[in-house]
Amino acid sequence: MKITKVETYLLDVPLKQRAITDSQTKLESVEFIAVRIDTDEGISGWGFNWNYTKGTRAVQAIIDDTYAPMLIGKDPLMYKNVLRELHYTNHFIGQVGVTRVGLCAIELALWDIKLKIVNMPLWKYLGPVKSKVKAYNTDGGWLQGTESELVKDMAFLVERGFDAVKMKIGLPDPREDYHRVKAVRKAIGDDIKLMVDVNTVWDLKTSKVWGHRLEELDVYWLEEPMNPFDKKAHAELARSINIPLAVGETIYTKYDFRDYIEMGAVDIVQADATKLSGIDEWLDVAALARCYNLEVIPHTNVQQKLHVQLAAASSNVPMVEYCYESLVDIWENPIQVVNGYYTLPEEPGLGCKLTDKILTECRIG
Ligand SMILES: [Mg+2]
């Protein structure tokens, strides 16, 4: 089997809900890069990656100019060798960020081809350890609403059957964050897991002071309090407070996860296959975390169908984030959540093809 063509689709997909904000971003749409890899045996594979801000055109350029010409004529089943070659071409322009996000989209498309050949979904191919996956919900906890709107939205998630929910913090005045968390805790009661996400805007001192205060509210984890490149500060914070630290959505290599884990700087490993180089590296991180008795709870927004399948095949992944519910139906055969649990996809392949309508109507390049 040989690769005959690589086509990229640059997409800007608007949210169907109101604009949403966290401490860093106001979000009205999500950019995607979708990749289709064709073969001489008529099987095509679909991969993707996503981005909150503008700039995904740079990912498309890397794929079109560098990766695609190198892929033509290659055997997709030898994908590990192929990806290694692509990775090393980035030696002098950077091996993380844009180059890796593009590499991941290629990896996912090559996995899709393999899974279509064996006629199985990813989770069955990997070997499942569970037949449904618990969801936790982030979609009611945005920063833009008033405290009473936030409380109402979070309480509604619990009414819908979610027993673990997450809210954004990181407002200019942490006292306001504290009051909002307190109000939510009061409304949802003590039996619901409540997580908070700073999106990296605190410094170490703020994280220590307000991390201690949040202990009173039984916060299940504190997510991305600080700059993710500062592992030393996370290690110091982890020794200082009694709330588990969650990091991973802006960590791009397994070597960085290794260092975080060995330094005792992370409790909840939020490895995201779309920020790593794809499925293989995510599985490496999950295995590494297992050796240290750590749970992996992958960061997820639009890529639920990918992470739910990885979770089903991993013993140390207790739940997967459910977010951007208004975008669930941009995928063919959209994933379902029933009573707080994801159902697993049954179609052969990776199951991560955007609908033809999205590929046509939202295409900008
Ligand atoms: Mg987060």
GROMACS .gro file of C-alpha atoms and ligand atoms in nm:
model
  366
    1MET     CA    1   0.000   0.000   0.000
    2LYS     CA    2   0.127   0.346  -0.089
    3ILE     CA    3   0.021   0.701  -0.005
    4THR     CA    4  -0.091   0.882  -0.320
    5LYS     CA    5  -0.226   1.217  -0.199
    6VAL     CA    6  -0.240   1.442   0.108
    7GLU     CA    7  -0.504   1.715   0.125
    8THR     CA    8  -0.547   1.971   0.402
    9TYR     CA    9  -0.858   2.169   0.499
   10LEU     CA   10  -0.821   2.486   0.706
   11LEU     CA   11  -1.151   2.549   0.886
   12ASP     CA   12  -1.298   2.815   1.110
   13VAL     CA   13  -1.595   2.663   1.294
   14PRO     CA   14  -1.819   2.907   1.485
   15LEU     CA   15  -1.955   2.814   1.828
   16LYS     CA   16  -2.331   2.772   1.831
   17GLN     CA   17  -2.349   2.887   2.193
   18ARG     CA   18  -2.265   3.239   2.318
   19ALA     CA   19  -1.901   3.352   2.318
   20ILE     CA   20  -1.719   3.194   2.612
   21THR     CA   21  -1.423   3.313   2.814
   22ASP     CA   22  -1.155   3.178   3.043
   23SER     CA   23  -0.877   3.379   3.205
   24GLN     CA   24  -0.688   3.402   2.875
   25THR     CA   25  -0.928   3.363   2.585
   26LYS     CA   26  -1.256   3.493   2.452
   27LEU     CA   27  -1.377   3.228   2.217
   28GLU     CA   28  -1.627   3.262   1.934
   29SER     CA   29  -1.499   2.994   1.697
   30VAL     CA   30  -1.246   2.711   1.678
   31GLU     CA   31  -0.996   2.670   1.397
   32PHE     CA   32  -0.925   2.321   1.268
   33ILE     CA   33  -0.676   2.163   1.036
   34ALA     CA   34  -0.826   1.848   0.882
   35VAL     CA   35  -0.604   1.614   0.681
   36ARG     CA   36  -0.709   1.345   0.434
   37ILE     CA   37  -0.446   1.090   0.326
   38ASP     CA   38  -0.537   0.879   0.021
   39THR     CA   39  -0.380   0.545  -0.074
   40ASP     CA   40  -0.348   0.342  -0.393
   41GLU     CA   41  -0.583   0.077  -0.245
   42GLY     CA   42  -0.878   0.316  -0.212
   43ILE     CA   43  -0.861   0.358   0.167
   44SER     CA   44  -0.841   0.717   0.295
   45GLY     CA   45  -0.753   0.825   0.648
   46TRP     CA   46  -0.871   1.141   0.825
   47GLY     CA   47  -0.674   1.325   1.093
   48PHE     CA   48  -0.718   1.667   1.253
   49ASN     CA   49  -0.595   1.920   1.497
   50TRP     CA   50  -0.755   2.231   1.649
   51ASN     CA   51  -0.667   2.575   1.779
   52TYR     CA   52  -0.850   2.845   1.979
   53THR     CA   53  -0.679   3.142   1.818
   54LYS     CA   54  -0.584   3.241   1.466
   55GLY     CA   55  -0.261   3.096   1.328
   56THR     CA   56  -0.363   2.747   1.217
   57ARG     CA   57  -0.257   2.851   0.866
   58ALA     CA   58   0.101   2.794   0.987
   59VAL     CA   59   0.012   2.431   1.066
   60GLN     CA   60  -0.136   2.393   0.718
   61ALA     CA   61   0.184   2.535   0.565
   62ILE     CA   62   0.403   2.283   0.749
   63ILE     CA   63   0.186   1.995   0.631
   64ASP     CA   64   0.150   2.114   0.270
   65ASP     CA   65   0.510   2.232   0.219
   66THR     CA   66   0.709   1.983   0.427
   67TYR     CA   67   0.518   1.675   0.535
   68ALA     CA   68   0.295   1.605   0.234
   69PRO     CA   69   0.575   1.574  -0.026
   70MET     CA   70   0.762   1.339   0.210
   71LEU     CA   71   0.455   1.118   0.256
   72ILE     CA   72   0.385   1.048  -0.112
   73GLY     CA   73   0.485   0.693  -0.206
   74LYS     CA   74   0.532   0.581   0.157
   75ASP     CA   75   0.365   0.271   0.307
   76PRO     CA   76   0.114   0.404   0.566
   77LEU     CA   77   0.149   0.087   0.774
   78MET     CA   78   0.516   0.175   0.832
   79TYR     CA   79   0.387   0.492   0.994
   80LYS     CA   80   0.630   0.495   1.286
   81ASN     CA   81   0.927   0.522   1.049
   82VAL     CA   82   0.745   0.781   0.838
   83LEU     CA   83   0.665   0.999   1.141
   84ARG     CA   84   1.023   0.980   1.268
   85GLU     CA   85   1.143   1.116   0.933
   86LEU     CA   86   0.891   1.400   0.942
   87HIS     CA   87   0.986   1.484   1.301
   88TYR     CA   88   1.357   1.518   1.221
   89THR     CA   89   1.295   1.762   0.936
   90ASN     CA   90   1.191   2.013   1.205
   91HIS     CA   91   1.528   2.004   1.376
   92PHE     CA   92   1.606   2.371   1.318
   93ILE     CA   93   1.257   2.524   1.318
   94GLY     CA   94   1.132   2.369   1.642
   95GLN     CA   95   1.001   2.026   1.735
   96VAL     CA   96   0.699   2.134   1.941
   97GLY     CA   97   0.405   2.367   1.887
   98VAL     CA   98   0.309   2.422   1.522
   99THR     CA   99   0.528   2.144   1.384
  100ARG     CA  100   0.404   1.890   1.636
  101VAL     CA  101   0.040   1.985   1.603
  102GLY     CA  102   0.072   1.917   1.229
  103LEU     CA  103   0.260   1.593   1.290
  104CYS     CA  104  -0.022   1.478   1.517
  105ALA     CA  105  -0.284   1.541   1.245
  106ILE     CA  106  -0.079   1.318   1.012
  107GLU     CA  107  -0.037   1.049   1.280
  108LEU     CA  108  -0.414   1.038   1.340
  109ALA     CA  109  -0.483   1.003   0.966
  110LEU     CA  110  -0.232   0.715   0.941
  111TRP     CA  111  -0.394   0.544   1.242
  112ASP     CA  112  -0.733   0.587   1.071
  113ILE     CA  113  -0.602   0.400   0.766
  114LYS     CA  114  -0.467   0.117   0.984
  115LEU     CA  115  -0.795   0.088   1.178
  116LYS     CA  116  -1.000   0.083   0.858
  117ILE     CA  117  -0.783  -0.203   0.726
  118VAL     CA  118  -0.848  -0.410   1.040
  119ASN     CA  119  -1.211  -0.288   1.041
  120MET     CA  120  -1.217  -0.188   1.409
  121PRO     CA  121  -1.259   0.126   1.618
  122LEU     CA  122  -0.949   0.238   1.807
  123TRP     CA  123  -1.062   0.127   2.155
  124LYS     CA  124  -1.136  -0.229   2.041
  125TYR     CA  125  -0.806  -0.249   1.855
  126LEU     CA  126  -0.612  -0.133   2.165
  127GLY     CA  127  -0.797  -0.372   2.397
  128PRO     CA  128  -1.068  -0.218   2.616
  129VAL     CA  129  -1.075  -0.235   2.996
  130LYS     CA  130  -1.421  -0.075   3.019
  131SER     CA  131  -1.729  -0.051   2.802
  132LYS     CA  132  -1.836   0.304   2.892
  133VAL     CA  133  -1.641   0.609   3.004
  134LYS     CA  134  -1.741   0.856   3.273
  135ALA     CA  135  -1.766   1.220   3.164
  136TYR     CA  136  -1.699   1.529   3.368
  137ASN     CA  137  -1.844   1.856   3.246
  138THR     CA  138  -1.674   2.193   3.199
  139ASP     CA  139  -1.938   2.356   2.983
  140GLY     CA  140  -2.118   2.545   3.260
  141GLY     CA  141  -1.817   2.696   3.431
  142TRP     CA  142  -1.702   2.980   3.207
  143LEU     CA  143  -1.581   3.316   3.336
  144GLN     CA  144  -1.803   3.554   3.143
  145GLY     CA  145  -2.122   3.513   3.348
  146THR     CA  146  -2.223   3.668   3.679
  147GLU     CA  147  -2.196   3.459   3.995
  148SER     CA  148  -2.568   3.378   3.989
  149GLU     CA  149  -2.555   3.276   3.620
  150LEU     CA  150  -2.253   3.056   3.695
  151VAL     CA  151  -2.427   2.890   3.989
  152LYS     CA  152  -2.736   2.823   3.777
  153ASP     CA  153  -2.530   2.675   3.491
  154MET     CA  154  -2.324   2.453   3.722
  155ALA     CA  155  -2.630   2.331   3.912
  156PHE     CA  156  -2.797   2.245   3.580
  157LEU     CA  157  -2.501   2.020   3.487
  158VAL     CA  158  -2.549   1.828   3.811
  159GLU     CA  159  -2.924   1.799   3.745
  160ARG     CA  160  -2.838   1.648   3.406
  161GLY     CA  161  -2.648   1.363   3.574
  162PHE     CA  162  -2.287   1.483   3.590
  163ASP     CA  163  -2.131   1.417   3.931
  164ALA     CA  164  -1.801   1.588   3.845
  165VAL     CA  165  -1.788   1.944   3.711
  166LYS     CA  166  -1.521   2.207   3.648
  167MET     CA  167  -1.527   2.585   3.656
  168LYS     CA  168  -1.286   2.851   3.534
  169ILE     CA  169  -1.112   3.087   3.775
  170GLY     CA  170  -0.824   3.332   3.726
  171LEU     CA  171  -1.012   3.665   3.746
  172PRO     CA  172  -0.801   3.976   3.818
  173ASP     CA  173  -0.909   3.960   4.185
  174PRO     CA  174  -0.869   3.607   4.331
  175ARG     CA  175  -1.112   3.700   4.609
  176GLU     CA  176  -1.385   3.705   4.346
  177ASP     CA  177  -1.275   3.359   4.226
  178TYR     CA  178  -1.297   3.234   4.584
  179HIS     CA  179  -1.651   3.366   4.630
  180ARG     CA  180  -1.764   3.214   4.299
  181VAL     CA  181  -1.622   2.872   4.392
  182LYS     CA  182  -1.782   2.896   4.736
  183ALA     CA  183  -2.121   2.981   4.582
  184VAL     CA  184  -2.098   2.688   4.339
  185ARG     CA  185  -1.993   2.446   4.613
  186LYS     CA  186  -2.291   2.556   4.824
  187ALA     CA  187  -2.530   2.509   4.531
  188ILE     CA  188  -2.410   2.166   4.415
  189GLY     CA  189  -2.349   2.017   4.761
  190ASP     CA  190  -2.059   1.816   4.902
  191ASP     CA  191  -2.103   1.496   4.701
  192ILE     CA  192  -2.013   1.643   4.362
  193LYS     CA  193  -1.649   1.662   4.250
  194LEU     CA  194  -1.565   2.026   4.178
  195MET     CA  195  -1.249   2.120   3.988
  196VAL     CA  196  -1.110   2.468   3.915
  197ASP     CA  197  -0.896   2.582   3.619
  198VAL     CA  198  -0.675   2.892   3.629
  199ASN     CA  199  -0.549   2.864   3.269
  200THR     CA  200  -0.194   2.953   3.379
  201VAL     CA  201  -0.238   3.318   3.488
  202TRP     CA  202  -0.126   3.295   3.853
  203ASP     CA  203   0.227   3.328   3.986
  204LEU     CA  204   0.368   3.103   4.258
  205LYS     CA  205   0.278   3.331   4.548
  206THR     CA  206  -0.084   3.373   4.433
  207SER     CA  207  -0.108   2.997   4.374
  208LYS     CA  208   0.012   2.920   4.727
  209VAL     CA  209  -0.213   3.173   4.900
  210TRP     CA  210  -0.532   3.095   4.708
  211GLY     CA  211  -0.455   2.725   4.671
  212HIS     CA  212  -0.464   2.706   5.053
  213ARG     CA  213  -0.791   2.899   5.067
  214LEU     CA  214  -0.953   2.668   4.810
  215GLU     CA  215  -0.872   2.367   5.030
  216GLU     CA  216  -1.165   2.481   5.249
  217LEU     CA  217  -1.403   2.426   4.957
  218ASP     CA  218  -1.299   2.065   4.889
  219VAL     CA  219  -1.167   2.136   4.539
  220TYR     CA  220  -1.091   1.807   4.365
  221TRP     CA  221  -0.803   1.951   4.161
  222LEU     CA  222  -0.638   2.283   4.082
  223GLU     CA  223  -0.568   2.299   3.707
  224GLU     CA  224  -0.287   2.487   3.532
  225PRO     CA  225  -0.228   2.749   3.801
  226MET     CA  226   0.098   2.876   3.648
  227ASN     CA  227   0.314   2.891   3.338
  228PRO     CA  228   0.345   2.524   3.233
  229PHE     CA  229   0.713   2.564   3.143
  230ASP     CA  230   0.797   2.631   3.510
  231LYS     CA  231   0.813   2.277   3.647
  232LYS     CA  232   1.011   2.386   3.954
  233ALA     CA  233   0.732   2.622   4.065
  234HIS     CA  234   0.473   2.345   4.021
  235ALA     CA  235   0.687   2.110   4.234
  236GLU     CA  236   0.709   2.374   4.507
  237LEU     CA  237   0.335   2.440   4.491
  238ALA     CA  238   0.255   2.068   4.505
  239ARG     CA  239   0.458   2.042   4.829
  240SER     CA  240   0.283   2.348   4.971
  241ILE     CA  241  -0.091   2.285   4.919
  242ASN     CA  242  -0.328   1.997   4.982
  243ILE     CA  243  -0.517   2.009   4.653
  244PRO     CA  244  -0.404   1.779   4.369
  245LEU     CA  245  -0.237   1.968   4.083
  246ALA     CA  246  -0.355   1.900   3.727
  247VAL     CA  247  -0.141   1.996   3.427
  248GLY     CA  248  -0.095   1.877   3.071
  249GLU     CA  249  -0.299   2.064   2.812
  250THR     CA  250   0.000   2.276   2.712
  251ILE     CA  251   0.268   2.009   2.750
  252TYR     CA  252   0.394   1.884   2.417
  253THR     CA  253   0.632   1.594   2.486
  254LYS     CA  254   0.650   1.278   2.694
  255TYR     CA  255   0.990   1.394   2.822
  256ASP     CA  256   0.826   1.697   2.985
  257PHE     CA  257   0.565   1.471   3.146
  258ARG     CA  258   0.845   1.247   3.272
  259ASP     CA  259   1.015   1.546   3.434
  260TYR     CA  260   0.689   1.674   3.587
  261ILE     CA  261   0.617   1.331   3.733
  262GLU     CA  262   0.968   1.270   3.864
  263MET     CA  263   0.975   1.616   4.027
  264GLY     CA  264   0.643   1.548   4.202
  265ALA     CA  265   0.501   1.852   4.018
  266VAL     CA  266   0.179   1.692   3.890
  267ASP     CA  267  -0.093   1.475   4.049
  268ILE     CA  268  -0.347   1.454   3.763
  269VAL     CA  269  -0.181   1.401   3.425
  270GLN     CA  270  -0.390   1.583   3.164
  271ALA     CA  271  -0.207   1.451   2.859
  272ASP     CA  272  -0.379   1.555   2.535
  273ALA     CA  273  -0.302   1.337   2.233
  274THR     CA  274  -0.353   1.638   2.005
  275LYS     CA  275  -0.084   1.840   2.181
  276LEU     CA  276   0.152   1.543   2.196
  277SER     CA  277   0.240   1.388   1.861
  278GLY     CA  278  -0.071   1.168   1.868
  279ILE     CA  279  -0.191   0.830   1.990
  280ASP     CA  280   0.144   0.655   2.036
  281GLU     CA  281   0.297   0.928   2.250
  282TRP     CA  282  -0.023   0.959   2.456
  283LEU     CA  283  -0.009   0.583   2.526
  284ASP     CA  284   0.356   0.625   2.632
  285VAL     CA  285   0.255   0.899   2.880
  286ALA     CA  286  -0.036   0.691   3.013
  287ALA     CA  287   0.200   0.397   3.071
  288LEU     CA  288   0.453   0.622   3.240
  289ALA     CA  289   0.185   0.766   3.470
  290ARG     CA  290   0.067   0.412   3.552
  291CYS     CA  291   0.417   0.325   3.675
  292TYR     CA  292   0.389   0.613   3.923
  293ASN     CA  293   0.031   0.529   4.027
  294LEU     CA  294  -0.100   0.849   3.873
  295GLU     CA  295  -0.430   0.901   3.697
  296VAL     CA  296  -0.450   1.044   3.346
  297ILE     CA  297  -0.756   1.259   3.280
  298PRO     CA  298  -0.696   1.392   2.929
  299HIS     CA  299  -0.760   1.757   2.851
  300THR     CA  300  -1.046   1.754   2.601
  301ASN     CA  301  -1.257   2.010   2.422
  302VAL     CA  302  -1.347   1.909   2.066
  303GLN     CA  303  -1.156   1.578   2.059
  304GLN     CA  304  -1.386   1.370   2.280
  305LYS     CA  305  -1.412   1.082   2.032
  306LEU     CA  306  -1.037   1.033   2.039
  307HIS     CA  307  -0.984   1.055   2.415
  308VAL     CA  308  -1.286   0.847   2.508
  309GLN     CA  309  -1.142   0.560   2.306
  310LEU     CA  310  -0.799   0.596   2.467
  311ALA     CA  311  -0.966   0.608   2.809
  312ALA     CA  312  -1.160   0.287   2.737
  313ALA     CA  313  -0.829   0.110   2.673
  314SER     CA  314  -0.640   0.252   2.974
  315SER     CA  315  -0.681   0.135   3.335
  316ASN     CA  316  -0.565   0.466   3.487
  317VAL     CA  317  -0.809   0.699   3.304
  318PRO     CA  318  -1.119   0.734   3.527
  319MET     CA  319  -1.299   1.003   3.324
  320VAL     CA  320  -1.282   1.233   3.021
  321GLU     CA  321  -1.370   1.601   2.997
  322TYR     CA  322  -1.696   1.698   2.822
  323CYS     CA  323  -1.687   2.048   2.683
  324TYR     CA  324  -1.809   2.252   2.384
  325GLU     CA  325  -2.125   2.049   2.366
  326SER     CA  326  -2.249   2.276   2.086
  327LEU     CA  327  -1.970   2.140   1.862
  328VAL     CA  328  -2.027   1.768   1.924
  329ASP     CA  329  -2.219   1.730   1.597
  330ILE     CA  330  -1.940   1.869   1.377
  331TRP     CA  331  -1.810   1.509   1.364
  332GLU     CA  332  -1.963   1.225   1.164
  333ASN     CA  333  -2.142   0.986   1.402
  334PRO     CA  334  -2.122   1.229   1.696
  335ILE     CA  335  -2.046   1.092   2.039
  336GLN     CA  336  -2.324   1.063   2.296
  337VAL     CA  337  -2.325   1.123   2.670
  338VAL     CA  338  -2.605   0.953   2.864
  339ASN     CA  339  -2.645   1.001   3.241
  340GLY     CA  340  -2.289   1.126   3.275
  341TYR     CA  341  -2.126   0.850   3.068
  342TYR     CA  342  -1.992   0.851   2.714
  343THR     CA  343  -2.095   0.573   2.482
  344LEU     CA  344  -1.813   0.437   2.271
  345PRO     CA  345  -1.802   0.472   1.892
  346GLU     CA  346  -1.865   0.157   1.690
  347GLU     CA  347  -1.767   0.263   1.338
  348PRO     CA  348  -1.439   0.117   1.205
  349GLY     CA  349  -1.149   0.362   1.199
  350LEU     CA  350  -1.056   0.647   1.427
  351GLY     CA  351  -1.401   0.811   1.395
  352CYS     CA  352  -1.257   1.161   1.373
  353LYS     CA  353  -1.385   1.285   1.037
  354LEU     CA  354  -1.562   1.620   1.036
  355THR     CA  355  -1.892   1.623   0.848
  356ASP     CA  356  -1.892   1.714   0.479
  357LYS     CA  357  -2.108   2.016   0.568
  358ILE     CA  358  -1.838   2.151   0.807
  359LEU     CA  359  -1.560   2.066   0.558
  360THR     CA  360  -1.741   2.266   0.290
  361GLU     CA  361  -1.910   2.553   0.473
  362CYS     CA  362  -1.634   2.635   0.724
  363ARG     CA  363  -1.335   2.601   0.491
  364ILE     CA  364  -1.110   2.909   0.477
  365GLY     CA  365  -0.806   2.753   0.312
  366MG      MG  366  -0.776   2.359   3.125
   0.00000   0.00000   0.00000
